[in-house]
Short mmCIF file of C-alpha atoms and ligand atoms in Angstrom, two decimals:
data_model
loop_
_atom_site.label_atom_id
_atom_site.label_comp_id
_atom_site.label_asym_id
_atom_site.label_seq_id
_atom_site.Cartn_x
_atom_site.Cartn_y
_atom_site.Cartn_z
CA MET A 1 94.83 87.59 96.15
CA PRO A 2 96.00 84.46 94.35
CA GLY A 3 99.21 84.49 92.45
CA ARG A 4 98.87 84.80 88.73
CA ILE A 5 100.79 83.54 85.80
CA ILE A 6 103.53 86.07 85.26
CA ARG A 7 104.14 85.42 81.60
CA ARG A 8 100.77 85.98 80.02
CA ALA A 9 99.08 84.70 76.88
CA GLY A 10 100.27 86.72 73.90
CA ASP A 11 103.82 87.06 75.12
CA LEU A 12 106.54 85.77 72.86
CA PRO A 13 107.23 82.14 73.74
CA ALA A 14 110.41 82.09 75.78
CA ARG A 15 112.55 79.16 76.78
CA SER A 16 111.62 78.71 80.38
CA LEU A 17 114.24 78.27 83.04
CA TRP A 18 113.09 74.71 83.59
CA THR A 19 113.44 73.94 79.86
CA LYS A 20 117.03 75.05 80.06
CA ILE A 21 117.72 73.13 83.25
CA LYS A 22 116.07 70.02 81.89
CA ASP A 23 118.45 70.08 78.99
CA ILE A 24 121.40 69.68 81.32
CA ALA A 25 121.49 65.96 80.92
CA LEU A 26 120.28 65.51 84.47
CA THR A 27 117.54 63.19 83.35
CA ASP A 28 118.75 60.50 85.67
CA VAL A 29 120.66 62.45 88.24
CA GLY A 30 120.88 59.58 90.65
CA ALA A 31 122.62 57.43 88.05
CA ILE A 32 124.93 60.26 87.14
CA ALA A 33 125.78 60.77 90.82
CA ARG A 34 126.54 57.09 91.25
CA ALA A 35 128.71 57.15 88.16
CA GLY A 36 130.54 60.09 89.63
CA ALA A 37 129.81 62.32 86.64
CA ILE A 38 127.52 64.83 88.33
CA GLN A 39 130.06 67.66 88.55
CA GLY A 40 129.70 68.85 84.96
CA SER A 41 125.93 68.88 85.24
CA LEU A 42 126.04 70.87 88.43
CA GLU A 43 128.31 73.42 86.81
CA GLU A 44 125.81 73.80 84.00
CA LEU A 45 122.99 74.20 86.51
CA GLU A 46 125.06 76.86 88.22
CA GLU A 47 125.48 78.71 84.94
CA VAL A 48 121.76 78.66 84.15
CA LEU A 49 120.85 79.93 87.62
CA LEU A 50 123.44 82.72 87.43
CA GLU A 51 122.03 83.69 83.99
CA ALA A 52 118.57 83.89 85.63
CA ASP A 53 119.96 86.40 88.14
CA PHE A 54 119.95 84.26 91.29
CA GLY A 55 123.34 85.77 92.08
CA VAL A 56 126.42 83.96 93.33
CA PRO A 57 125.56 83.24 97.00
CA THR A 58 121.99 82.00 96.28
CA THR A 59 123.10 79.96 93.24
CA MET A 60 125.88 78.25 95.23
CA ARG A 61 123.49 77.34 97.96
CA LEU A 62 120.80 75.99 95.59
CA VAL A 63 123.36 73.95 93.65
CA SER A 64 124.81 72.50 96.82
CA GLU A 65 121.34 71.52 98.08
CA ILE A 66 120.58 69.80 94.77
CA GLU A 67 123.96 68.04 94.83
CA THR A 68 123.33 66.71 98.32
CA LEU A 69 119.90 65.38 97.41
CA ALA A 70 121.19 63.85 94.20
CA ARG A 71 124.07 62.11 95.91
CA ARG A 72 121.69 60.72 98.50
CA GLY A 73 119.56 59.31 95.71
CA PHE A 74 116.51 61.56 96.23
CA ILE A 75 116.63 62.95 92.72
CA ARG A 76 116.23 60.19 90.16
CA THR A 77 113.72 61.62 87.75
CA GLN A 78 113.01 64.94 86.08
CA ASP A 79 109.91 65.33 88.21
CA GLU A 80 111.89 64.81 91.41
CA PHE A 81 114.51 67.23 90.14
CA PHE A 82 111.89 69.87 89.40
CA ALA A 83 110.21 69.38 92.78
CA ALA A 84 113.55 69.63 94.62
CA LEU A 85 114.51 72.81 92.85
CA ARG A 86 111.08 74.32 93.40
CA LYS A 87 111.23 73.43 97.08
CA ALA A 88 114.72 74.85 97.47
CA ILE A 89 113.62 78.15 95.90
CA THR A 90 110.42 78.28 97.98
CA ASP A 91 112.39 77.59 101.17
CA ALA A 92 114.81 80.37 100.34
CA LEU A 93 111.90 82.78 99.86
CA LEU A 94 110.28 81.63 103.14
CA ALA A 95 113.48 81.87 105.19
CA GLY A 96 113.92 84.73 107.68
CA ASN A 97 111.77 87.79 107.34
CA SER A 98 109.34 86.69 104.68
CA ASP A 99 105.80 87.64 105.64
CA PRO A 100 104.33 89.19 102.48
CA ARG A 101 101.35 90.79 104.27
CA VAL A 102 101.17 94.56 104.38
CA LEU A 103 101.72 95.80 107.92
CA GLN A 104 98.79 97.72 109.34
CA ALA A 105 98.61 100.46 111.94
CA ASP A 106 96.68 99.64 115.12
CA THR A 107 94.70 102.81 114.48
CA PRO A 108 94.24 104.11 110.92
CA PRO A 109 95.68 105.51 108.88
CA THR A 110 98.38 103.04 107.89
CA VAL A 111 101.13 105.13 106.32
CA ILE A 112 103.19 103.61 103.52
CA LEU A 113 106.32 105.30 102.23
CA VAL A 114 107.51 104.26 98.76
CA ILE A 115 111.17 104.71 97.77
CA GLY A 116 113.57 103.65 95.04
CA VAL A 117 115.76 104.84 92.20
CA ASN A 118 114.51 106.77 89.17
CA GLY A 119 112.27 104.79 86.90
CA ALA A 120 112.04 101.72 89.18
CA GLY A 121 108.25 101.88 89.00
CA LYS A 122 107.29 103.61 92.28
CA THR A 123 104.49 105.79 90.97
CA THR A 124 103.06 102.97 88.83
CA PHE A 125 103.16 100.64 91.82
CA ILE A 126 101.35 103.21 93.97
CA GLY A 127 98.65 103.56 91.33
CA LYS A 128 98.11 99.81 91.13
CA PHE A 129 98.28 99.36 94.91
CA ALA A 130 95.81 102.20 95.55
CA ASP A 131 93.49 100.52 93.04
CA LEU A 132 93.85 97.17 94.83
CA LEU A 133 93.10 98.74 98.21
CA ARG A 134 90.07 100.56 96.84
CA ARG A 135 88.77 97.32 95.38
CA ASN A 136 89.07 95.95 98.91
CA THR A 137 86.86 98.85 100.06
CA MET A 138 89.59 100.75 101.84
CA SER A 139 89.81 104.52 101.70
CA VAL A 140 93.11 105.76 100.34
CA LEU A 141 94.98 109.05 100.11
CA VAL A 142 98.17 109.43 98.11
CA GLY A 143 100.69 112.18 98.61
CA ALA A 144 103.09 113.41 95.92
CA ALA A 145 106.29 114.00 97.84
CA ASP A 146 107.94 113.85 94.42
CA THR A 147 108.02 117.59 93.72
CA PHE A 148 111.12 117.34 91.60
CA ARG A 149 109.31 117.56 88.28
CA ALA A 150 105.75 118.67 87.42
CA GLY A 151 105.11 115.54 85.34
CA ALA A 152 105.58 113.34 88.40
CA ILE A 153 102.82 115.11 90.32
CA ASP A 154 100.38 114.86 87.38
CA GLN A 155 101.27 111.21 86.82
CA LEU A 156 100.42 110.31 90.41
CA LYS A 157 97.20 112.41 90.29
CA THR A 158 96.06 110.54 87.19
CA TRP A 159 96.60 107.19 88.94
CA ALA A 160 94.86 108.46 92.10
CA ASP A 161 91.80 109.66 90.12
CA ARG A 162 91.60 106.35 88.31
CA ALA A 163 91.70 104.43 91.59
CA GLY A 164 89.27 106.71 93.39
CA ALA A 165 91.92 107.76 95.90
CA GLU A 166 92.25 111.25 97.35
CA PHE A 167 95.33 113.22 96.44
CA VAL A 168 97.59 115.66 98.18
CA GLY A 169 100.04 117.44 95.93
CA ALA A 170 102.05 120.61 95.86
CA ASN A 171 103.70 122.92 93.38
CA PRO A 172 106.92 121.67 91.82
CA GLY A 173 109.87 122.62 93.96
CA THR A 174 108.02 122.47 97.32
CA ASP A 175 109.94 120.73 100.11
CA PRO A 176 109.02 117.04 99.69
CA ALA A 177 109.06 116.49 103.44
CA SER A 178 106.39 119.14 103.93
CA VAL A 179 104.20 117.45 101.32
CA ALA A 180 104.67 114.14 103.13
CA PHE A 181 103.70 115.83 106.41
CA ASN A 182 100.60 117.37 104.79
CA ALA A 183 99.56 114.07 103.27
CA VAL A 184 99.74 112.26 106.61
CA ASP A 185 97.97 115.17 108.29
CA ALA A 186 95.15 115.05 105.68
CA GLY A 187 94.92 111.29 106.02
CA ILE A 188 94.39 111.61 109.78
CA ASN A 189 91.89 114.46 109.50
CA ARG A 190 89.94 112.82 106.69
CA ARG A 191 89.98 109.47 108.48
CA LYS A 192 91.56 107.50 105.65
CA ASP A 193 92.48 103.82 106.05
CA VAL A 194 95.74 104.17 104.14
CA VAL A 195 98.06 107.01 103.18
CA ILE A 196 100.69 106.26 100.52
CA VAL A 197 103.55 108.68 100.01
CA ASP A 198 105.33 108.77 96.65
CA THR A 199 108.91 110.05 96.50
CA ALA A 200 111.20 111.23 93.72
CA GLY A 201 113.57 108.65 92.35
CA ARG A 202 117.04 109.01 93.78
CA LEU A 203 120.27 107.41 92.94
CA HIS A 204 121.39 105.45 95.95
CA THR A 205 124.79 107.10 95.38
CA SER A 206 123.42 110.64 95.85
CA GLY A 207 124.06 111.61 99.46
CA SER A 208 121.85 114.70 99.46
CA LEU A 209 118.86 112.88 98.01
CA MET A 210 119.30 110.01 100.47
CA ASP A 211 119.34 112.65 103.25
CA GLU A 212 116.11 114.13 101.87
CA MET A 213 114.53 110.67 102.03
CA LYS A 214 115.60 110.32 105.66
CA LYS A 215 114.03 113.70 106.39
CA ILE A 216 110.73 112.62 104.76
CA ASN A 217 110.79 109.50 106.92
CA ARG A 218 111.43 111.54 110.11
CA VAL A 219 108.78 114.13 109.35
CA ILE A 220 106.14 111.44 108.79
CA GLY A 221 107.02 110.01 112.17
CA LYS A 222 106.68 113.45 113.77
CA ARG A 223 103.12 113.87 112.51
CA LEU A 224 102.15 110.31 113.40
CA PRO A 225 104.35 108.43 115.88
CA GLY A 226 105.02 104.89 114.63
CA ALA A 227 104.63 105.93 110.99
CA PRO A 228 105.56 105.03 108.33
CA HIS A 229 104.23 101.58 109.17
CA GLU A 230 105.60 100.25 105.89
CA THR A 231 108.55 101.53 103.91
CA LEU A 232 108.49 99.74 100.56
CA LEU A 233 111.58 99.71 98.37
CA VAL A 234 110.72 99.41 94.69
CA LEU A 235 113.32 97.57 92.61
CA ASP A 236 113.40 97.19 88.82
CA GLY A 237 113.56 93.43 88.23
CA THR A 238 115.45 93.84 84.95
CA ILE A 239 118.64 95.44 86.27
CA GLY A 240 120.24 92.26 87.59
CA GLN A 241 122.53 92.15 90.55
CA ASN A 242 122.63 95.95 90.75
CA ALA A 243 119.29 95.63 92.50
CA VAL A 244 121.02 93.93 95.43
CA ALA A 245 123.57 96.75 95.75
CA GLN A 246 120.83 99.37 95.49
CA ALA A 247 118.73 97.67 98.12
CA ARG A 248 121.68 97.51 100.50
CA THR A 249 122.31 101.23 100.27
CA PHE A 250 118.67 102.12 100.82
CA ALA A 251 118.41 99.68 103.74
CA ASP A 252 121.46 101.28 105.34
CA ALA A 253 119.77 104.69 105.16
CA ILE A 254 116.29 103.89 106.57
CA PRO A 255 114.52 100.74 107.80
CA ILE A 256 112.82 98.97 104.90
CA THR A 257 109.88 96.71 105.70
CA GLY A 258 109.15 95.27 102.30
CA LEU A 259 110.29 94.90 98.69
CA VAL A 260 108.37 95.44 95.48
CA VAL A 261 110.04 93.98 92.41
CA THR A 262 108.68 95.46 89.16
CA LYS A 263 108.90 94.63 85.44
CA ILE A 264 109.00 90.95 86.22
CA ASP A 265 106.76 90.51 83.16
CA GLY A 266 109.58 91.42 80.81
CA THR A 267 112.30 89.21 82.17
CA ALA A 268 113.29 85.57 82.31
CA ARG A 269 115.56 86.55 85.18
CA GLY A 270 113.23 86.26 88.16
CA GLY A 271 116.10 84.89 90.25
CA ILE A 272 116.77 88.46 91.35
CA VAL A 273 113.72 88.24 93.63
CA VAL A 274 115.31 85.34 95.53
CA ALA A 275 118.74 86.96 95.55
CA VAL A 276 117.59 90.24 96.96
CA HIS A 277 115.43 88.64 99.64
CA GLU A 278 118.33 86.44 100.74
CA ALA A 279 120.84 89.28 100.72
CA LEU A 280 118.69 91.65 102.76
CA ASP A 281 116.38 89.47 104.84
CA ILE A 282 113.44 91.69 103.87
CA PRO A 283 110.11 90.21 102.72
CA VAL A 284 109.07 90.53 99.08
CA LYS A 285 105.51 91.90 99.21
CA PHE A 286 104.49 92.62 95.63
CA LEU A 287 105.53 91.98 92.07
CA GLY A 288 104.86 94.37 89.20
CA VAL A 289 103.95 92.43 86.08
CA GLY A 290 102.97 95.15 83.64
CA GLU A 291 101.88 98.73 83.26
CA LYS A 292 98.13 98.42 83.81
CA SER A 293 96.31 98.84 87.11
CA ASP A 294 95.71 95.14 87.68
CA ASP A 295 99.27 94.15 86.82
CA LEU A 296 100.20 93.73 90.46
CA VAL A 297 100.70 90.41 92.20
CA ALA A 298 100.59 89.93 95.98
CA PHE A 299 103.70 87.87 96.61
CA ASP A 300 103.42 84.14 97.27
CA ALA A 301 106.68 82.17 97.62
CA ALA A 302 105.43 78.81 96.35
CA ASP A 303 103.61 80.31 93.36
CA PHE A 304 106.64 82.37 92.51
CA ALA A 305 109.00 79.40 92.71
CA THR A 306 106.82 77.52 90.23
CA GLU A 307 106.51 80.54 87.96
CA VAL A 308 110.20 81.38 88.00
CA LEU A 309 110.93 77.85 86.77
CA GLU A 310 108.07 77.45 84.33
CA GLY A 311 107.36 81.02 83.31
N1 GTP B 401 106.52 96.25 81.97
C1 GTP B 401 106.40 96.90 83.13
N2 GTP B 401 106.62 98.23 83.14
C2 GTP B 401 106.51 98.86 84.34
C3 GTP B 401 106.17 98.18 85.53
N3 GTP B 401 106.16 99.09 86.54
C4 GTP B 401 106.44 100.29 85.96
N4 GTP B 401 106.67 100.14 84.64
C5 GTP B 401 107.03 101.24 83.67
O1 GTP B 401 108.28 101.78 84.07
C6 GTP B 401 108.34 103.15 83.80
C7 GTP B 401 108.72 103.93 85.02
O2 GTP B 401 107.68 103.77 85.99
P1 GTP B 401 107.35 104.90 87.10
O3 GTP B 401 106.26 104.36 87.94
O4 GTP B 401 107.15 106.22 86.47
O5 GTP B 401 108.73 104.89 87.91
P2 GTP B 401 109.15 105.79 89.13
O6 GTP B 401 109.96 104.94 90.03
O7 GTP B 401 107.98 106.47 89.71
O8 GTP B 401 110.09 106.85 88.40
P3 GTP B 401 110.59 108.28 88.98
O9 GTP B 401 109.40 108.98 89.53
O10 GTP B 401 111.15 108.97 87.75
O11 GTP B 401 111.66 107.99 89.95
C8 GTP B 401 106.94 103.52 83.22
O12 GTP B 401 107.02 103.54 81.83
C9 GTP B 401 106.06 102.38 83.70
O13 GTP B 401 104.96 102.17 82.89
C10 GTP B 401 105.95 96.77 85.45
O14 GTP B 401 105.70 96.06 86.47
N5 GTP B 401 106.10 96.17 84.23
MG1 MG B 402 107.57 108.45 90.10
#
Protein backbone atom coordinates (compact mmCIF):
# COMPACT_ATOMS: atom_id res chain seq x y z
CA MET A 1 0.00 0.00 0.00
CA PRO A 2 1.54 3.33 -0.96
CA GLY A 3 2.17 5.93 1.69
CA ARG A 4 -0.33 8.72 1.80
CA ILE A 5 -0.21 12.34 2.67
CA ILE A 6 -0.61 12.46 6.41
CA ARG A 7 -1.96 15.95 6.66
CA ARG A 8 -5.02 15.91 4.48
CA ALA A 9 -6.93 18.53 2.54
CA GLY A 10 -9.24 20.41 4.85
CA ASP A 11 -6.87 20.39 7.80
CA LEU A 12 -5.87 23.73 9.20
CA PRO A 13 -2.77 24.96 7.44
CA ALA A 14 0.14 24.35 9.78
CA ARG A 15 3.68 25.60 9.56
CA SER A 16 5.53 22.57 8.36
CA LEU A 17 8.73 21.44 10.01
CA TRP A 18 10.62 22.31 6.86
CA THR A 19 9.17 25.84 6.83
CA LYS A 20 10.52 26.32 10.33
CA ILE A 21 13.91 24.84 9.50
CA LYS A 22 14.16 26.85 6.32
CA ASP A 23 13.77 30.00 8.36
CA ILE A 24 16.91 29.23 10.32
CA ALA A 25 19.05 31.35 8.06
CA LEU A 26 20.71 28.26 6.68
CA THR A 27 20.03 29.39 3.14
CA ASP A 28 23.69 29.16 2.29
CA VAL A 29 24.95 26.74 4.86
CA GLY A 30 28.25 26.22 3.12
CA ALA A 31 29.04 29.91 3.25
CA ILE A 32 27.99 30.07 6.88
CA ALA A 33 30.22 27.10 7.66
CA ARG A 34 33.16 28.73 5.95
CA ALA A 35 32.52 31.94 7.83
CA GLY A 36 32.52 29.93 11.02
CA ALA A 37 29.03 31.08 11.98
CA ILE A 38 27.21 27.77 11.69
CA GLN A 39 26.95 27.08 15.41
CA GLY A 40 23.96 29.32 16.09
CA SER A 41 22.06 27.87 13.14
CA LEU A 42 22.73 24.34 14.31
CA GLU A 43 21.44 25.21 17.74
CA GLU A 44 18.25 26.51 16.17
CA LEU A 45 17.94 23.34 14.09
CA GLU A 46 18.36 21.36 17.29
CA GLU A 47 15.55 23.32 18.94
CA VAL A 48 13.15 22.79 16.06
CA LEU A 49 13.85 19.05 15.95
CA LEU A 50 13.37 18.72 19.71
CA GLU A 51 10.09 20.60 19.41
CA ALA A 52 9.02 18.07 16.77
CA ASP A 53 9.66 15.24 19.27
CA PHE A 54 12.76 13.71 17.75
CA GLY A 55 14.10 13.43 21.30
CA VAL A 56 17.58 14.27 22.50
CA PRO A 57 19.68 11.33 21.18
CA THR A 58 18.13 11.34 17.68
CA THR A 59 18.25 15.14 17.43
CA MET A 60 21.92 15.23 18.44
CA ARG A 61 22.79 12.65 15.83
CA LEU A 62 20.83 14.36 13.04
CA VAL A 63 22.35 17.75 13.85
CA SER A 64 25.83 16.32 13.91
CA GLU A 65 25.31 14.61 10.53
CA ILE A 66 24.09 17.89 9.04
CA GLU A 67 27.01 19.76 10.56
CA THR A 68 29.52 17.33 9.06
CA LEU A 69 27.96 17.59 5.62
CA ALA A 70 27.76 21.39 5.83
CA ARG A 71 31.39 21.72 6.90
CA ARG A 72 32.46 19.48 4.02
CA GLY A 73 30.58 21.75 1.63
CA PHE A 74 27.86 19.28 0.67
CA ILE A 75 25.04 21.54 1.78
CA ARG A 76 25.10 24.81 -0.11
CA THR A 77 21.47 25.30 -1.05
CA GLN A 78 18.08 24.86 0.57
CA ASP A 79 17.39 21.91 -1.72
CA GLU A 80 20.61 20.21 -0.65
CA PHE A 81 19.77 20.93 2.97
CA PHE A 82 16.29 19.45 2.59
CA ALA A 83 17.65 16.38 0.80
CA ALA A 84 20.33 15.83 3.45
CA LEU A 85 17.85 16.07 6.29
CA ARG A 86 15.39 13.80 4.52
CA LYS A 87 18.12 11.25 3.89
CA ALA A 88 19.35 11.39 7.49
CA ILE A 89 15.81 10.77 8.76
CA THR A 90 15.20 7.97 6.24
CA ASP A 91 18.51 6.32 7.17
CA ALA A 92 17.60 6.47 10.84
CA LEU A 93 14.28 4.76 10.10
CA LEU A 94 15.98 2.10 7.96
CA ALA A 95 18.71 1.34 10.49
CA GLY A 96 18.61 -1.90 12.48
CA ASN A 97 15.34 -3.78 12.74
CA SER A 98 13.21 -1.86 10.31
CA ASP A 99 11.28 -4.26 8.08
CA PRO A 100 7.72 -2.86 8.07
CA ARG A 101 6.15 -6.04 6.66
CA VAL A 102 3.76 -7.99 8.85
CA LEU A 103 5.31 -11.30 9.88
CA GLN A 104 3.36 -14.32 8.70
CA ALA A 105 3.06 -17.79 10.15
CA ASP A 106 4.34 -20.64 7.97
CA THR A 107 0.96 -22.27 8.44
CA PRO A 108 -2.12 -20.11 9.06
CA PRO A 109 -3.42 -18.62 11.19
CA THR A 110 -0.99 -15.78 11.78
CA VAL A 111 -1.69 -14.59 15.31
CA ILE A 112 -1.26 -10.92 16.13
CA LEU A 113 -1.37 -9.64 19.69
CA VAL A 114 -2.06 -5.93 20.15
CA ILE A 115 -0.96 -4.16 23.33
CA GLY A 116 -0.55 -0.63 24.68
CA VAL A 117 -1.74 1.84 27.30
CA ASN A 118 -5.34 3.03 27.69
CA GLY A 119 -6.62 5.07 24.80
CA ALA A 120 -3.53 4.60 22.61
CA GLY A 121 -5.76 3.45 19.75
CA LYS A 122 -5.48 -0.37 19.92
CA THR A 123 -9.09 -1.22 19.15
CA THR A 124 -9.32 1.39 16.40
CA PHE A 125 -6.11 0.07 14.85
CA ILE A 126 -7.44 -3.50 14.93
CA GLY A 127 -10.63 -2.36 13.19
CA LYS A 128 -8.68 -0.62 10.44
CA PHE A 129 -6.18 -3.45 10.11
CA ALA A 130 -8.91 -6.11 9.90
CA ASP A 131 -10.52 -4.01 7.18
CA LEU A 132 -7.22 -3.76 5.27
CA LEU A 133 -6.66 -7.52 5.50
CA ARG A 134 -10.21 -8.24 4.36
CA ARG A 135 -9.74 -5.93 1.38
CA ASN A 136 -6.70 -8.09 0.58
CA THR A 137 -9.05 -11.11 0.61
CA MET A 138 -7.74 -12.59 3.84
CA SER A 139 -10.06 -14.19 6.37
CA VAL A 140 -9.80 -12.59 9.79
CA LEU A 141 -10.99 -13.36 13.30
CA VAL A 142 -10.67 -10.85 16.12
CA GLY A 143 -10.72 -11.76 19.79
CA ALA A 144 -11.75 -9.37 22.56
CA ALA A 145 -9.30 -10.17 25.33
CA ASP A 146 -10.28 -6.77 26.70
CA THR A 147 -12.94 -7.94 29.14
CA PHE A 148 -12.35 -5.08 31.51
CA ARG A 149 -15.36 -3.06 30.38
CA ALA A 150 -18.44 -4.02 28.36
CA GLY A 151 -18.01 -1.05 26.04
CA ALA A 152 -14.66 -2.35 24.86
CA ILE A 153 -16.14 -5.66 23.70
CA ASP A 154 -18.97 -3.92 21.80
CA GLN A 155 -16.54 -1.45 20.25
CA LEU A 156 -14.40 -4.26 18.83
CA LYS A 157 -17.49 -6.17 17.66
CA THR A 158 -18.70 -3.11 15.74
CA TRP A 159 -15.34 -2.80 13.99
CA ALA A 160 -15.27 -6.55 13.26
CA ASP A 161 -18.77 -6.49 11.74
CA ARG A 162 -17.87 -3.50 9.61
CA ALA A 163 -14.74 -5.23 8.31
CA GLY A 164 -16.45 -8.58 7.76
CA ALA A 165 -14.23 -10.29 10.34
CA GLU A 166 -15.39 -13.01 12.70
CA PHE A 167 -15.51 -12.18 16.36
CA VAL A 168 -14.80 -14.06 19.57
CA GLY A 169 -15.88 -12.25 22.72
CA ALA A 170 -16.81 -13.04 26.27
CA ASN A 171 -18.76 -11.58 29.12
CA PRO A 172 -17.16 -8.68 30.92
CA GLY A 173 -14.95 -9.92 33.70
CA THR A 174 -13.93 -13.19 32.00
CA ASP A 175 -10.23 -14.03 32.26
CA PRO A 176 -8.67 -12.23 29.26
CA ALA A 177 -6.16 -15.05 28.76
CA SER A 178 -8.96 -17.57 28.30
CA VAL A 179 -10.57 -15.34 25.67
CA ALA A 180 -7.23 -15.10 23.87
CA PHE A 181 -6.94 -18.90 24.01
CA ASN A 182 -10.48 -19.31 22.64
CA ALA A 183 -9.84 -16.82 19.84
CA VAL A 184 -6.72 -18.66 18.66
CA ASP A 185 -8.53 -21.98 19.02
CA ALA A 186 -11.44 -20.70 16.91
CA GLY A 187 -9.03 -19.26 14.35
CA ILE A 188 -7.38 -22.66 13.94
CA ASN A 189 -10.65 -24.61 13.78
CA ARG A 190 -12.28 -22.17 11.38
CA ARG A 191 -9.15 -22.03 9.21
CA LYS A 192 -8.69 -18.26 9.37
CA ASP A 193 -5.69 -16.56 7.79
CA VAL A 194 -5.24 -14.09 10.63
CA VAL A 195 -6.30 -13.90 14.28
CA ILE A 196 -5.97 -10.52 15.98
CA VAL A 197 -6.21 -10.32 19.77
CA ASP A 198 -7.23 -7.03 21.38
CA THR A 199 -6.20 -6.36 24.98
CA ALA A 200 -7.29 -3.91 27.65
CA GLY A 201 -5.19 -0.79 27.97
CA ARG A 202 -2.76 -1.01 30.80
CA LEU A 203 -0.49 1.48 32.38
CA HIS A 204 3.03 0.31 31.87
CA THR A 205 3.52 1.09 35.56
CA SER A 206 0.84 -1.40 36.69
CA GLY A 207 2.64 -4.62 37.60
CA SER A 208 -0.46 -6.81 37.81
CA LEU A 209 -1.76 -5.72 34.41
CA MET A 210 1.64 -6.23 32.85
CA ASP A 211 1.62 -9.75 34.37
CA GLU A 212 -1.80 -10.36 32.86
CA MET A 213 -0.40 -9.37 29.45
CA LYS A 214 2.47 -11.84 29.87
CA LYS A 215 -0.08 -14.53 30.72
CA ILE A 216 -2.10 -13.75 27.57
CA ASN A 217 1.11 -14.02 25.57
CA ARG A 218 2.00 -17.38 27.16
CA VAL A 219 -1.46 -18.86 26.74
CA ILE A 220 -1.54 -17.96 23.04
CA GLY A 221 1.76 -19.80 22.64
CA LYS A 222 0.35 -22.83 24.44
CA ARG A 223 -2.55 -23.15 22.01
CA LEU A 224 -0.35 -22.51 18.98
CA PRO A 225 3.42 -22.95 19.37
CA GLY A 226 5.27 -20.04 17.76
CA ALA A 227 2.32 -17.66 18.29
CA PRO A 228 1.88 -14.78 18.62
CA HIS A 229 3.77 -14.23 15.37
CA GLU A 230 3.46 -10.49 15.78
CA THR A 231 3.14 -8.51 18.98
CA LEU A 232 2.31 -4.94 17.99
CA LEU A 233 2.72 -2.14 20.50
CA VAL A 234 0.36 0.75 19.83
CA LEU A 235 1.68 4.17 20.84
CA ASP A 236 -0.18 7.47 20.86
CA GLY A 237 1.89 9.79 18.67
CA THR A 238 0.78 12.89 20.56
CA ILE A 239 2.26 12.09 23.97
CA GLY A 240 5.83 13.05 23.17
CA GLN A 241 8.84 11.40 24.74
CA ASN A 242 6.63 9.46 27.18
CA ALA A 243 6.05 7.11 24.25
CA VAL A 244 9.71 6.07 24.42
CA ALA A 245 9.51 5.30 28.14
CA GLN A 246 6.26 3.39 27.65
CA ALA A 247 7.69 1.36 24.80
CA ARG A 248 10.73 0.43 26.89
CA THR A 249 8.62 -0.94 29.73
CA PHE A 250 6.43 -2.98 27.40
CA ALA A 251 9.47 -4.29 25.52
CA ASP A 252 11.03 -5.37 28.82
CA ALA A 253 7.90 -7.39 29.63
CA ILE A 254 7.33 -9.29 26.35
CA PRO A 255 9.04 -9.39 22.95
CA ILE A 256 7.58 -6.74 20.66
CA THR A 257 7.87 -7.26 16.92
CA GLY A 258 6.41 -4.02 15.63
CA LEU A 259 5.19 -0.54 16.48
CA VAL A 260 2.01 1.22 15.48
CA VAL A 261 2.04 4.97 16.04
CA THR A 262 -1.45 6.49 16.09
CA LYS A 263 -2.94 9.99 15.92
CA ILE A 264 -0.15 11.13 13.65
CA ASP A 265 -2.82 13.13 11.81
CA GLY A 266 -3.22 15.53 14.69
CA THR A 267 0.40 16.34 15.36
CA ALA A 268 3.25 18.27 13.86
CA ARG A 269 5.50 16.20 16.08
CA GLY A 270 6.14 13.13 13.95
CA GLY A 271 9.73 12.99 15.19
CA ILE A 272 8.50 10.62 17.89
CA VAL A 273 8.29 7.87 15.26
CA VAL A 274 12.03 8.20 14.59
CA ALA A 275 12.88 8.54 18.29
CA VAL A 276 11.01 5.45 19.35
CA HIS A 277 12.39 3.32 16.51
CA GLU A 278 15.94 4.40 17.35
CA ALA A 279 15.51 3.89 21.08
CA LEU A 280 14.06 0.38 20.79
CA ASP A 281 15.36 -1.03 17.51
CA ILE A 282 11.85 -2.24 16.65
CA PRO A 283 10.33 -1.66 13.20
CA VAL A 284 7.48 0.80 12.79
CA LYS A 285 4.80 -1.09 10.85
CA PHE A 286 1.76 1.18 10.70
CA LEU A 287 0.69 4.76 11.30
CA GLY A 288 -2.79 5.73 12.40
CA VAL A 289 -3.87 8.91 10.65
CA GLY A 290 -7.48 9.31 11.71
CA GLU A 291 -10.51 7.57 13.13
CA LYS A 292 -12.00 6.04 9.99
CA SER A 293 -11.35 2.56 8.66
CA ASP A 294 -9.06 3.65 5.84
CA ASP A 295 -7.03 5.98 8.05
CA LEU A 296 -4.19 3.49 8.30
CA VAL A 297 -0.85 3.80 6.53
CA ALA A 298 1.55 0.91 5.97
CA PHE A 299 4.85 2.39 7.05
CA ASP A 300 7.38 3.51 4.47
CA ALA A 301 10.56 5.18 5.77
CA ALA A 302 11.26 7.43 2.77
CA ASP A 303 7.65 8.57 2.43
CA PHE A 304 7.48 9.27 6.13
CA ALA A 305 10.74 11.28 6.12
CA THR A 306 9.32 13.50 3.39
CA GLU A 307 5.99 13.85 5.13
CA VAL A 308 7.45 14.60 8.52
CA LEU A 309 9.34 17.51 6.96
CA GLU A 310 6.67 18.78 4.60
CA GLY A 311 3.48 17.68 6.34
N1 LIG B 1 -7.20 11.30 15.26
C1 LIG B 1 -7.02 10.02 15.52
N2 LIG B 1 -7.71 9.43 16.52
C2 LIG B 1 -7.50 8.14 16.76
C3 LIG B 1 -6.56 7.37 16.01
N3 LIG B 1 -6.57 6.12 16.52
C4 LIG B 1 -7.47 6.10 17.52
N4 LIG B 1 -8.03 7.31 17.68
C5 LIG B 1 -9.05 7.72 18.67
O1 LIG B 1 -8.49 7.54 19.97
C6 LIG B 1 -9.49 7.14 20.89
C7 LIG B 1 -9.05 5.87 21.61
O2 LIG B 1 -8.98 4.82 20.65
P1 LIG B 1 -9.20 3.29 21.03
O3 LIG B 1 -8.97 2.51 19.81
O4 LIG B 1 -10.50 3.08 21.74
O5 LIG B 1 -8.00 3.08 22.07
P2 LIG B 1 -7.63 1.78 22.90
O6 LIG B 1 -6.16 1.70 22.94
O7 LIG B 1 -8.35 0.59 22.37
O8 LIG B 1 -8.21 2.17 24.34
P3 LIG B 1 -8.52 1.20 25.59
O9 LIG B 1 -9.26 0.02 25.05
O10 LIG B 1 -9.32 2.04 26.52
O11 LIG B 1 -7.19 0.86 26.17
C8 LIG B 1 -10.78 6.96 20.08
O12 LIG B 1 -11.54 8.12 20.22
C9 LIG B 1 -10.26 6.82 18.65
O13 LIG B 1 -11.21 7.25 17.70
C10 LIG B 1 -5.82 8.03 14.96
O14 LIG B 1 -4.97 7.45 14.26
N5 LIG B 1 -6.09 9.35 14.77
MG1 LIG C 1 -9.57 -0.81 23.28
